[in-house]
């Protein structure tokens, strides 16, 4: 997978919102991602899932369509 820590390195902002095709969203602080890590994982069906260690799997967004840093 792609490391969210590396992906977000050098970006401004304090928070990240992940939006899935099913309108499921997850809001995470960049500080939390730096502390606990996180990855974007390619699924077998060609979609992408956000995996956030330290957070409930119910907050992991499947079918990722948008990442908003603010």
PDB file of N, CA, C and O in Angstrom, residues 8 13-18 26-37 52 55 70:
ATOM      1  N   UNK A   8       1.318  12.518   2.743  1.00  0.00           N
ATOM      2  CA  UNK A   8       0.948  13.811   3.313  1.00  0.00           C
ATOM      3  C   UNK A   8       2.152  14.647   3.741  1.00  0.00           C
ATOM      4  O   UNK A   8       1.983  15.793   4.155  1.00  0.00           O
ATOM      5  N   UNK A  13      -2.007  22.092   6.395  1.00  0.00           N
ATOM      6  CA  UNK A  13      -3.276  21.627   6.936  1.00  0.00           C
ATOM      7  C   UNK A  13      -3.092  20.836   8.213  1.00  0.00           C
ATOM      8  O   UNK A  13      -1.977  20.454   8.580  1.00  0.00           O
ATOM      9  N   UNK A  14      -4.216  20.594   8.863  1.00  0.00           N
ATOM     10  CA  UNK A  14      -4.204  19.862  10.132  1.00  0.00           C
ATOM     11  C   UNK A  14      -5.065  18.617  10.096  1.00  0.00           C
ATOM     12  O   UNK A  14      -4.926  17.755  10.951  1.00  0.00           O
ATOM     13  N   UNK A  15      -5.967  18.550   9.134  1.00  0.00           N
ATOM     14  CA  UNK A  15      -6.933  17.466   9.087  1.00  0.00           C
ATOM     15  C   UNK A  15      -7.038  16.885   7.678  1.00  0.00           C
ATOM     16  O   UNK A  15      -6.715  17.550   6.701  1.00  0.00           O
ATOM     17  N   UNK A  16      -7.525  15.643   7.630  1.00  0.00           N
ATOM     18  CA  UNK A  16      -7.749  14.969   6.355  1.00  0.00           C
ATOM     19  C   UNK A  16      -9.144  14.366   6.386  1.00  0.00           C
ATOM     20  O   UNK A  16      -9.571  13.802   7.402  1.00  0.00           O
ATOM     21  N   UNK A  17      -9.849  14.515   5.285  1.00  0.00           N
ATOM     22  CA  UNK A  17     -11.164  13.869   5.145  1.00  0.00           C
ATOM     23  C   UNK A  17     -11.076  12.926   3.960  1.00  0.00           C
ATOM     24  O   UNK A  17     -10.680  13.308   2.859  1.00  0.00           O
ATOM     25  N   UNK A  18     -11.443  11.673   4.193  1.00  0.00           N
ATOM     26  CA  UNK A  18     -11.482  10.661   3.147  1.00  0.00           C
ATOM     27  C   UNK A  18     -12.944  10.445   2.779  1.00  0.00           C
ATOM     28  O   UNK A  18     -13.787  10.303   3.658  1.00  0.00           O
ATOM     29  N   UNK A  26     -14.526   9.804   6.535  1.00  0.00           N
ATOM     30  CA  UNK A  26     -13.758   9.668   7.764  1.00  0.00           C
ATOM     31  C   UNK A  26     -12.900  10.913   7.904  1.00  0.00           C
ATOM     32  O   UNK A  26     -12.265  11.357   6.950  1.00  0.00           O
ATOM     33  N   UNK A  27     -12.900  11.485   9.094  1.00  0.00           N
ATOM     34  CA  UNK A  27     -12.132  12.689   9.392  1.00  0.00           C
ATOM     35  C   UNK A  27     -11.039  12.309  10.381  1.00  0.00           C
ATOM     36  O   UNK A  27     -11.325  11.725  11.432  1.00  0.00           O
ATOM     37  N   UNK A  28      -9.781  12.592  10.024  1.00  0.00           N
ATOM     38  CA  UNK A  28      -8.645  12.220  10.859  1.00  0.00           C
ATOM     39  C   UNK A  28      -7.672  13.390  10.895  1.00  0.00           C
ATOM     40  O   UNK A  28      -7.473  14.071   9.883  1.00  0.00           O
ATOM     41  N   UNK A  29      -7.046  13.614  12.039  1.00  0.00           N
ATOM     42  CA  UNK A  29      -6.022  14.659  12.103  1.00  0.00           C
ATOM     43  C   UNK A  29      -4.728  14.134  11.484  1.00  0.00           C
ATOM     44  O   UNK A  29      -4.435  12.930  11.543  1.00  0.00           O
ATOM     45  N   UNK A  30      -3.972  15.032  10.892  1.00  0.00           N
ATOM     46  CA  UNK A  30      -2.681  14.644  10.328  1.00  0.00           C
ATOM     47  C   UNK A  30      -1.754  14.179  11.443  1.00  0.00           C
ATOM     48  O   UNK A  30      -0.979  13.237  11.259  1.00  0.00           O
ATOM     49  N   UNK A  31      -1.864  14.776  12.613  1.00  0.00           N
ATOM     50  CA  UNK A  31      -1.049  14.343  13.756  1.00  0.00           C
ATOM     51  C   UNK A  31      -1.334  12.881  14.110  1.00  0.00           C
ATOM     52  O   UNK A  31      -0.411  12.121  14.421  1.00  0.00           O
ATOM     53  N   UNK A  32      -2.581  12.476  14.041  1.00  0.00           N
ATOM     54  CA  UNK A  32      -2.948  11.084  14.317  1.00  0.00           C
ATOM     55  C   UNK A  32      -2.354  10.144  13.273  1.00  0.00           C
ATOM     56  O   UNK A  32      -1.876   9.055  13.600  1.00  0.00           O
ATOM     57  N   UNK A  33      -2.377  10.559  12.015  1.00  0.00           N
ATOM     58  CA  UNK A  33      -1.797   9.738  10.954  1.00  0.00           C
ATOM     59  C   UNK A  33      -0.291   9.614  11.153  1.00  0.00           C
ATOM     60  O   UNK A  33       0.278   8.533  10.995  1.00  0.00           O
ATOM     61  N   UNK A  34       0.366  10.710  11.513  1.00  0.00           N
ATOM     62  CA  UNK A  34       1.818  10.662  11.763  1.00  0.00           C
ATOM     63  C   UNK A  34       2.140   9.747  12.938  1.00  0.00           C
ATOM     64  O   UNK A  34       3.140   9.042  12.925  1.00  0.00           O
ATOM     65  N   UNK A  35       1.287   9.751  13.943  1.00  0.00           N
ATOM     66  CA  UNK A  35       1.519   8.933  15.141  1.00  0.00           C
ATOM     67  C   UNK A  35       1.234   7.455  14.888  1.00  0.00           C
ATOM     68  O   UNK A  35       2.022   6.591  15.258  1.00  0.00           O
ATOM     69  N   UNK A  36       0.095   7.154  14.255  1.00  0.00           N
ATOM     70  CA  UNK A  36      -0.358   5.773  14.126  1.00  0.00           C
ATOM     71  C   UNK A  36      -0.124   5.165  12.745  1.00  0.00           C
ATOM     72  O   UNK A  36      -0.304   3.973  12.557  1.00  0.00           O
ATOM     73  N   UNK A  37       0.221   6.004  11.780  1.00  0.00           N
ATOM     74  CA  UNK A  37       0.401   5.507  10.425  1.00  0.00           C
ATOM     75  C   UNK A  37      -0.923   5.415   9.699  1.00  0.00           C
ATOM     76  O   UNK A  37      -1.957   5.883  10.175  1.00  0.00           O
ATOM     77  N   UNK A  52      -6.563   2.707   8.698  1.00  0.00           N
ATOM     78  CA  UNK A  52      -6.055   3.609   9.730  1.00  0.00           C
ATOM     79  C   UNK A  52      -5.826   2.841  11.030  1.00  0.00           C
ATOM     80  O   UNK A  52      -6.751   2.673  11.837  1.00  0.00           O
ATOM     81  N   UNK A  55      -7.554   3.120  14.799  1.00  0.00           N
ATOM     82  CA  UNK A  55      -8.939   3.577  14.664  1.00  0.00           C
ATOM     83  C   UNK A  55      -9.813   2.356  14.375  1.00  0.00           C
ATOM     84  O   UNK A  55      -9.354   1.376  13.792  1.00  0.00           O
ATOM     85  N   UNK A  70      -7.119  19.836   4.879  1.00  0.00           N
ATOM     86  CA  UNK A  70      -7.460  21.208   5.265  1.00  0.00           C
ATOM     87  C   UNK A  70      -6.986  21.527   6.653  1.00  0.00           C
ATOM     88  O   UNK A  70      -6.572  20.681   7.390  1.00  0.00           O
TER      89      UNK A  70
END
